[in-house]
Amino acid sequence: MSLIVFPAIDLKGGQVVRLAEGDMDRATVYGDDPAHQAELFATSGAQHLHVVDLDGAFAGRSVNGDAVRGIVSRFPGHVQLGGGIRTPESVEQWFDLGVSRVVIGTAALENPDFVRDMARAFPGGIVVAVDARDGMVATKGWADVSTVTATDLARRFEDAGVAALLFTDVGRDGLLKGCNVEATVDLARSVDIPVIASGGVAGIGDIHMLAVHHRDGVEGVITGRALYDGRLDLAAAISVANAA
C-alpha cells in the first residue's frame, strides 16, 4: 500500500471552494458542480476523495447534504466526509448513503466516548481530525483554539480503533506555503495510528516528501488549492505517491 492522495472538495453554499486558514470570509469559488468535479478527479486516477461540508462544520449539522449525495453517487471510489458530523444518527446516515469514512473533529475533543462508540460500530470507518494552530488543537471550524496539544489529543484515541488521524496545520491551510511535513511525521511517529497530512500542499515536492515517510505511518495526503490553481497535477501526484 502506497501513500494515498486525496483530492479535496470543500463545500460552501453548494459550491466548490477553498478557504485560506479556515476563514469562511476568505473563500475562493472554484466551481458550482461538485459532482462533476468528483468525476474529473476520478478521471485523473483518484480512488479516494476528501469532502468537507464547511457550512456544516460551523453549524454542527449537515448543510450541503444534497451536494455530498451527488458526489457519492458519481465518484466510483472511496469518499471520506467531514464537517458537522457530531451525532450517531448523522454518522450512520452517511455510511448508509455510501460514504467510506467519516471524519469527526470537534466532537472528538468534546466527547471522546462518542468517537470510541462510533469506531466500534463502524470498524475502519472513523477518522479523527486533529486540527492544530501552533501545535494546539483548534475546533468548531477552527474558530476556537484549545489548551490541548495535537499529540495529546491523538494519544487519547490510540486504543479506540479509529482508522486514521487527519492532521491539519491550520496556519498553512489554503495558503500554498508547503505542507508541515516535520509536524506530520512527528505525530505519525508518536502514535500507533496512521496519519493523513493536510494543509498547505504547494506542489509535487510535498507529495514526494510525505511519500518518503509512508513507512513512518503517514497514510495519505489531502490536497486542494494546489490542484485547483494548477500548481499540482493530480495524475503526477498519484504516480509519485505510488513510486515511493
mmCIF file of C-alpha atoms in Angstrom:
data_model
loop_
_atom_site.group_PDB
_atom_site.id
_atom_site.type_symbol
_atom_site.label_atom_id
_atom_site.label_comp_id
_atom_site.label_asym_id
_atom_site.label_seq_id
_atom_site.Cartn_x
_atom_site.Cartn_y
_atom_site.Cartn_z
ATOM 1 C CA MET A 1 0.000 0.000 0.000
ATOM 2 C CA SER A 2 1.429 3.352 -1.030
ATOM 3 C CA LEU A 3 0.676 6.906 0.058
ATOM 4 C CA ILE A 4 -2.947 7.816 -0.703
ATOM 5 C CA VAL A 5 -3.558 11.124 -2.478
ATOM 6 C CA PHE A 6 -6.939 12.596 -1.506
ATOM 7 C CA PRO A 7 -8.093 15.439 -3.766
ATOM 8 C CA ALA A 8 -10.313 17.724 -1.700
ATOM 9 C CA ILE A 9 -13.762 19.088 -2.392
ATOM 10 C CA ASP A 10 -14.803 21.689 0.180
ATOM 11 C CA LEU A 11 -18.447 22.723 0.035
ATOM 12 C CA LYS A 12 -19.912 26.128 0.869
ATOM 13 C CA GLY A 13 -23.385 27.053 -0.291
ATOM 14 C CA GLY A 14 -23.367 24.065 -2.650
ATOM 15 C CA GLN A 15 -20.237 25.333 -4.418
ATOM 16 C CA VAL A 16 -16.674 24.002 -4.572
ATOM 17 C CA VAL A 17 -14.473 26.412 -2.617
ATOM 18 C CA ARG A 18 -11.130 26.673 -0.847
ATOM 19 C CA LEU A 19 -10.620 28.741 2.278
ATOM 20 C CA ALA A 20 -7.469 30.489 3.487
ATOM 21 C CA GLU A 21 -6.596 29.369 7.041
ATOM 22 C CA GLY A 22 -10.148 28.122 7.562
ATOM 23 C CA ASP A 23 -11.636 31.616 7.235
ATOM 24 C CA MET A 24 -15.131 31.487 5.703
ATOM 25 C CA ASP A 25 -14.773 35.127 4.649
ATOM 26 C CA ARG A 26 -11.693 34.225 2.572
ATOM 27 C CA ALA A 27 -13.282 31.668 0.271
ATOM 28 C CA THR A 28 -12.296 31.218 -3.370
ATOM 29 C CA VAL A 29 -15.010 29.623 -5.517
ATOM 30 C CA TYR A 30 -13.730 27.016 -7.983
ATOM 31 C CA GLY A 31 -16.989 25.653 -9.353
ATOM 32 C CA ASP A 32 -20.694 25.131 -8.820
ATOM 33 C CA ASP A 33 -20.930 21.426 -9.762
ATOM 34 C CA PRO A 34 -19.249 19.360 -7.012
ATOM 35 C CA ALA A 35 -20.309 16.015 -8.501
ATOM 36 C CA HIS A 36 -18.710 16.904 -11.830
ATOM 37 C CA GLN A 37 -15.528 17.910 -10.005
ATOM 38 C CA ALA A 38 -15.504 14.493 -8.341
ATOM 39 C CA GLU A 39 -15.776 12.850 -11.761
ATOM 40 C CA LEU A 40 -12.838 14.906 -13.044
ATOM 41 C CA PHE A 41 -10.696 13.752 -10.132
ATOM 42 C CA ALA A 42 -11.668 10.140 -10.850
ATOM 43 C CA THR A 43 -10.676 10.583 -14.491
ATOM 44 C CA SER A 44 -7.218 11.686 -13.306
ATOM 45 C CA GLY A 45 -6.854 8.457 -11.359
ATOM 46 C CA ALA A 46 -8.153 9.341 -7.902
ATOM 47 C CA GLN A 47 -9.518 6.383 -5.957
ATOM 48 C CA HIS A 48 -10.096 8.395 -2.789
ATOM 49 C CA LEU A 49 -11.793 11.739 -2.231
ATOM 50 C CA HIS A 50 -11.889 14.029 0.793
ATOM 51 C CA VAL A 51 -15.108 16.051 1.092
ATOM 52 C CA VAL A 52 -15.829 18.716 3.706
ATOM 53 C CA ASP A 53 -19.176 20.363 4.414
ATOM 54 C CA LEU A 54 -17.756 23.717 5.523
ATOM 55 C CA ASP A 55 -21.149 25.177 6.377
ATOM 56 C CA GLY A 56 -21.819 22.035 8.377
ATOM 57 C CA ALA A 57 -18.586 22.409 10.336
ATOM 58 C CA PHE A 58 -19.781 25.763 11.634
ATOM 59 C CA ALA A 59 -23.452 24.799 12.026
ATOM 60 C CA GLY A 60 -22.782 21.467 13.738
ATOM 61 C CA ARG A 61 -25.066 19.608 11.320
ATOM 62 C CA SER A 62 -25.210 18.676 7.640
ATOM 63 C CA VAL A 63 -25.861 21.697 5.402
ATOM 64 C CA ASN A 64 -24.577 20.611 1.968
ATOM 65 C CA GLY A 65 -26.169 17.168 2.059
ATOM 66 C CA ASP A 66 -27.502 17.284 -1.495
ATOM 67 C CA ALA A 67 -24.070 18.119 -2.891
ATOM 68 C CA VAL A 68 -22.476 15.298 -0.872
ATOM 69 C CA ARG A 69 -25.048 12.811 -2.130
ATOM 70 C CA GLY A 70 -24.333 13.898 -5.696
ATOM 71 C CA ILE A 71 -20.608 13.361 -5.191
ATOM 72 C CA VAL A 72 -21.074 9.909 -3.661
ATOM 73 C CA SER A 73 -23.363 8.823 -6.491
ATOM 74 C CA ARG A 74 -20.911 9.844 -9.227
ATOM 75 C CA PHE A 75 -17.486 9.137 -7.711
ATOM 76 C CA PRO A 76 -16.565 5.458 -8.218
ATOM 77 C CA GLY A 77 -14.001 5.306 -5.404
ATOM 78 C CA HIS A 78 -13.946 5.943 -1.662
ATOM 79 C CA VAL A 79 -15.382 9.149 -0.207
ATOM 80 C CA GLN A 80 -14.136 10.456 3.138
ATOM 81 C CA LEU A 81 -16.525 13.051 4.601
ATOM 82 C CA GLY A 82 -16.174 15.622 7.363
ATOM 83 C CA GLY A 83 -17.930 18.730 8.587
ATOM 84 C CA GLY A 84 -20.619 18.949 11.270
ATOM 85 C CA ILE A 85 -20.849 15.211 11.952
ATOM 86 C CA ARG A 86 -21.441 15.140 15.707
ATOM 87 C CA THR A 87 -24.220 12.608 16.392
ATOM 88 C CA PRO A 88 -24.549 8.817 15.981
ATOM 89 C CA GLU A 89 -27.506 9.393 13.673
ATOM 90 C CA SER A 90 -25.509 11.562 11.284
ATOM 91 C CA VAL A 91 -22.615 9.084 11.228
ATOM 92 C CA GLU A 92 -24.960 6.201 10.437
ATOM 93 C CA GLN A 93 -26.794 8.251 7.802
ATOM 94 C CA TRP A 94 -23.630 8.913 5.810
ATOM 95 C CA PHE A 95 -22.438 5.318 5.918
ATOM 96 C CA ASP A 96 -25.881 4.209 4.729
ATOM 97 C CA LEU A 97 -25.555 6.624 1.786
ATOM 98 C CA GLY A 98 -22.246 5.123 0.702
ATOM 99 C CA VAL A 99 -19.558 7.230 2.378
ATOM 100 C CA SER A 100 -16.480 5.091 3.162
ATOM 101 C CA ARG A 101 -15.107 7.107 6.065
ATOM 102 C CA VAL A 102 -16.466 9.780 8.376
ATOM 103 C CA VAL A 103 -14.206 12.436 9.882
ATOM 104 C CA ILE A 104 -15.017 13.536 13.431
ATOM 105 C CA GLY A 105 -13.435 16.782 14.590
ATOM 106 C CA THR A 106 -14.965 18.986 17.272
ATOM 107 C CA ALA A 107 -16.831 16.073 18.865
ATOM 108 C CA ALA A 108 -13.553 14.169 19.308
ATOM 109 C CA LEU A 109 -12.283 16.765 21.772
ATOM 110 C CA GLU A 110 -15.598 17.437 23.487
ATOM 111 C CA ASN A 111 -16.916 13.856 23.600
ATOM 112 C CA PRO A 112 -14.208 11.201 23.128
ATOM 113 C CA ASP A 113 -16.608 8.408 24.122
ATOM 114 C CA PHE A 114 -18.660 9.261 21.034
ATOM 115 C CA VAL A 115 -15.614 8.543 18.861
ATOM 116 C CA ARG A 116 -14.962 5.239 20.614
ATOM 117 C CA ASP A 117 -18.601 4.179 20.242
ATOM 118 C CA MET A 118 -18.613 5.037 16.547
ATOM 119 C CA ALA A 119 -15.282 3.275 15.940
ATOM 120 C CA ARG A 120 -16.738 0.118 17.477
ATOM 121 C CA ALA A 121 -19.951 0.417 15.479
ATOM 122 C CA PHE A 122 -18.184 1.162 12.175
ATOM 123 C CA PRO A 123 -14.782 -0.604 12.167
ATOM 124 C CA GLY A 124 -12.287 1.061 9.837
ATOM 125 C CA GLY A 125 -14.678 3.901 9.136
ATOM 126 C CA ILE A 126 -13.871 6.625 11.661
ATOM 127 C CA VAL A 127 -11.161 9.253 11.187
ATOM 128 C CA VAL A 128 -10.332 11.737 13.944
ATOM 129 C CA ALA A 129 -9.470 15.248 12.780
ATOM 130 C CA VAL A 130 -6.535 16.751 14.647
ATOM 131 C CA ASP A 131 -6.595 20.391 13.584
ATOM 132 C CA ALA A 132 -3.774 22.398 15.129
ATOM 133 C CA ARG A 133 -2.728 26.021 15.215
ATOM 134 C CA ASP A 134 0.826 26.397 16.556
ATOM 135 C CA GLY A 135 0.594 22.859 17.915
ATOM 136 C CA MET A 136 -2.667 23.386 19.842
ATOM 137 C CA VAL A 137 -5.957 21.770 18.824
ATOM 138 C CA ALA A 138 -8.479 24.054 17.090
ATOM 139 C CA THR A 139 -12.207 23.209 16.994
ATOM 140 C CA LYS A 140 -15.588 24.432 15.712
ATOM 141 C CA GLY A 141 -14.447 25.152 12.196
ATOM 142 C CA TRP A 142 -11.056 26.196 13.614
ATOM 143 C CA ALA A 143 -12.701 29.192 15.284
ATOM 144 C CA ASP A 144 -11.698 28.085 18.805
ATOM 145 C CA VAL A 145 -8.183 27.112 19.934
ATOM 146 C CA SER A 146 -7.988 24.746 22.916
ATOM 147 C CA THR A 147 -5.287 24.106 25.521
ATOM 148 C CA VAL A 148 -4.785 20.525 24.280
ATOM 149 C CA THR A 149 -1.771 19.663 22.115
ATOM 150 C CA ALA A 150 -2.233 17.751 18.873
ATOM 151 C CA THR A 151 -0.191 14.817 20.175
ATOM 152 C CA ASP A 152 -2.166 14.622 23.428
ATOM 153 C CA LEU A 153 -5.464 14.500 21.541
ATOM 154 C CA ALA A 154 -4.134 11.845 19.177
ATOM 155 C CA ARG A 155 -2.932 9.625 22.012
ATOM 156 C CA ARG A 156 -6.394 9.617 23.578
ATOM 157 C CA PHE A 157 -7.591 7.509 20.660
ATOM 158 C CA GLU A 158 -4.754 5.001 20.315
ATOM 159 C CA ASP A 159 -6.892 2.201 21.747
ATOM 160 C CA ALA A 160 -10.181 3.357 20.217
ATOM 161 C CA GLY A 161 -9.905 1.556 16.893
ATOM 162 C CA VAL A 162 -10.035 4.656 14.704
ATOM 163 C CA ALA A 163 -8.883 4.184 11.103
ATOM 164 C CA ALA A 164 -6.654 7.253 10.899
ATOM 165 C CA LEU A 165 -5.845 10.705 12.207
ATOM 166 C CA LEU A 166 -6.329 13.635 9.856
ATOM 167 C CA PHE A 167 -3.699 16.203 10.838
ATOM 168 C CA THR A 168 -4.130 19.742 9.556
ATOM 169 C CA ASP A 169 -1.791 22.632 10.237
ATOM 170 C CA VAL A 170 -4.464 25.335 10.225
ATOM 171 C CA GLY A 171 -1.929 28.124 9.784
ATOM 172 C CA ARG A 172 -0.924 26.718 6.394
ATOM 173 C CA ASP A 173 -4.265 25.557 5.027
ATOM 174 C CA GLY A 174 -5.170 27.074 1.688
ATOM 175 C CA LEU A 175 -2.042 29.231 1.549
ATOM 176 C CA LEU A 176 0.258 27.034 -0.603
ATOM 177 C CA LYS A 177 3.064 27.525 1.924
ATOM 178 C CA GLY A 178 4.095 23.892 1.775
ATOM 179 C CA CYS A 179 2.886 21.059 3.973
ATOM 180 C CA ASN A 180 4.212 20.893 7.536
ATOM 181 C CA VAL A 181 5.971 17.595 6.886
ATOM 182 C CA GLU A 182 8.008 17.712 10.092
ATOM 183 C CA ALA A 183 4.981 18.081 12.381
ATOM 184 C CA THR A 184 3.073 15.430 10.425
ATOM 185 C CA VAL A 185 5.893 12.896 10.665
ATOM 186 C CA ASP A 186 6.477 13.689 14.349
ATOM 187 C CA LEU A 187 2.808 12.941 15.053
ATOM 188 C CA ALA A 188 2.875 9.749 12.974
ATOM 189 C CA ARG A 189 5.918 8.504 14.863
ATOM 190 C CA SER A 190 4.454 9.324 18.275
ATOM 191 C CA VAL A 191 1.167 7.430 17.908
ATOM 192 C CA ASP A 192 0.219 3.989 16.667
ATOM 193 C CA ILE A 193 -2.447 5.285 14.270
ATOM 194 C CA PRO A 194 -1.963 6.119 10.565
ATOM 195 C CA VAL A 195 -1.800 9.863 9.894
ATOM 196 C CA ILE A 196 -3.183 11.764 6.892
ATOM 197 C CA ALA A 197 -1.441 15.073 6.153
ATOM 198 C CA SER A 198 -3.400 18.182 5.249
ATOM 199 C CA GLY A 199 -2.841 21.897 4.928
ATOM 200 C CA GLY A 200 -0.521 23.885 2.704
ATOM 201 C CA VAL A 201 0.408 21.371 -0.005
ATOM 202 C CA ALA A 202 2.086 23.531 -2.638
ATOM 203 C CA GLY A 203 3.312 21.092 -5.261
ATOM 204 C CA ILE A 204 4.803 17.739 -6.181
ATOM 205 C CA GLY A 205 7.687 18.194 -3.724
ATOM 206 C CA ASP A 206 5.307 17.916 -0.778
ATOM 207 C CA ILE A 207 3.876 14.679 -2.174
ATOM 208 C CA HIS A 208 7.350 13.219 -2.588
ATOM 209 C CA MET A 209 8.427 14.194 0.937
ATOM 210 C CA LEU A 210 5.342 12.640 2.504
ATOM 211 C CA ALA A 211 5.642 9.502 0.357
ATOM 212 C CA VAL A 212 9.167 9.015 1.688
ATOM 213 C CA HIS A 213 7.693 8.937 5.196
ATOM 214 C CA HIS A 214 4.918 6.480 4.367
ATOM 215 C CA ARG A 215 6.722 3.820 6.407
ATOM 216 C CA ASP A 216 6.714 6.162 9.408
ATOM 217 C CA GLY A 217 2.934 5.973 9.484
ATOM 218 C CA VAL A 218 1.901 8.706 7.037
ATOM 219 C CA GLU A 219 -1.054 7.082 5.259
ATOM 220 C CA GLY A 220 -2.070 9.842 2.896
ATOM 221 C CA VAL A 221 -2.175 13.496 1.932
ATOM 222 C CA ILE A 222 -5.064 15.835 1.169
ATOM 223 C CA THR A 223 -4.589 18.495 -1.468
ATOM 224 C CA GLY A 224 -6.983 21.139 -2.692
ATOM 225 C CA ARG A 225 -5.900 24.615 -3.731
ATOM 226 C CA ALA A 226 -2.699 23.367 -5.421
ATOM 227 C CA LEU A 227 -4.852 21.208 -7.714
ATOM 228 C CA TYR A 228 -7.399 23.920 -8.450
ATOM 229 C CA ASP A 229 -4.722 26.543 -9.115
ATOM 230 C CA GLY A 230 -2.831 24.227 -11.472
ATOM 231 C CA ARG A 231 0.294 24.012 -9.296
ATOM 232 C CA LEU A 232 -0.109 20.260 -8.857
ATOM 233 C CA ASP A 233 -1.140 17.688 -11.457
ATOM 234 C CA LEU A 234 -3.239 15.002 -9.789
ATOM 235 C CA ALA A 235 -2.142 12.150 -12.054
ATOM 236 C CA ALA A 236 1.509 13.077 -11.470
ATOM 237 C CA ALA A 237 0.952 13.289 -7.713
ATOM 238 C CA ILE A 238 -0.601 9.823 -7.635
ATOM 239 C CA SER A 239 2.277 8.482 -9.727
ATOM 240 C CA VAL A 240 4.870 9.929 -7.323
ATOM 241 C CA ALA A 241 2.966 8.565 -4.329
ATOM 242 C CA ASN A 242 2.832 5.086 -5.855
ATOM 243 C CA ALA A 243 6.514 5.091 -6.824
ATOM 244 C CA ALA A 244 7.935 5.865 -3.379
#
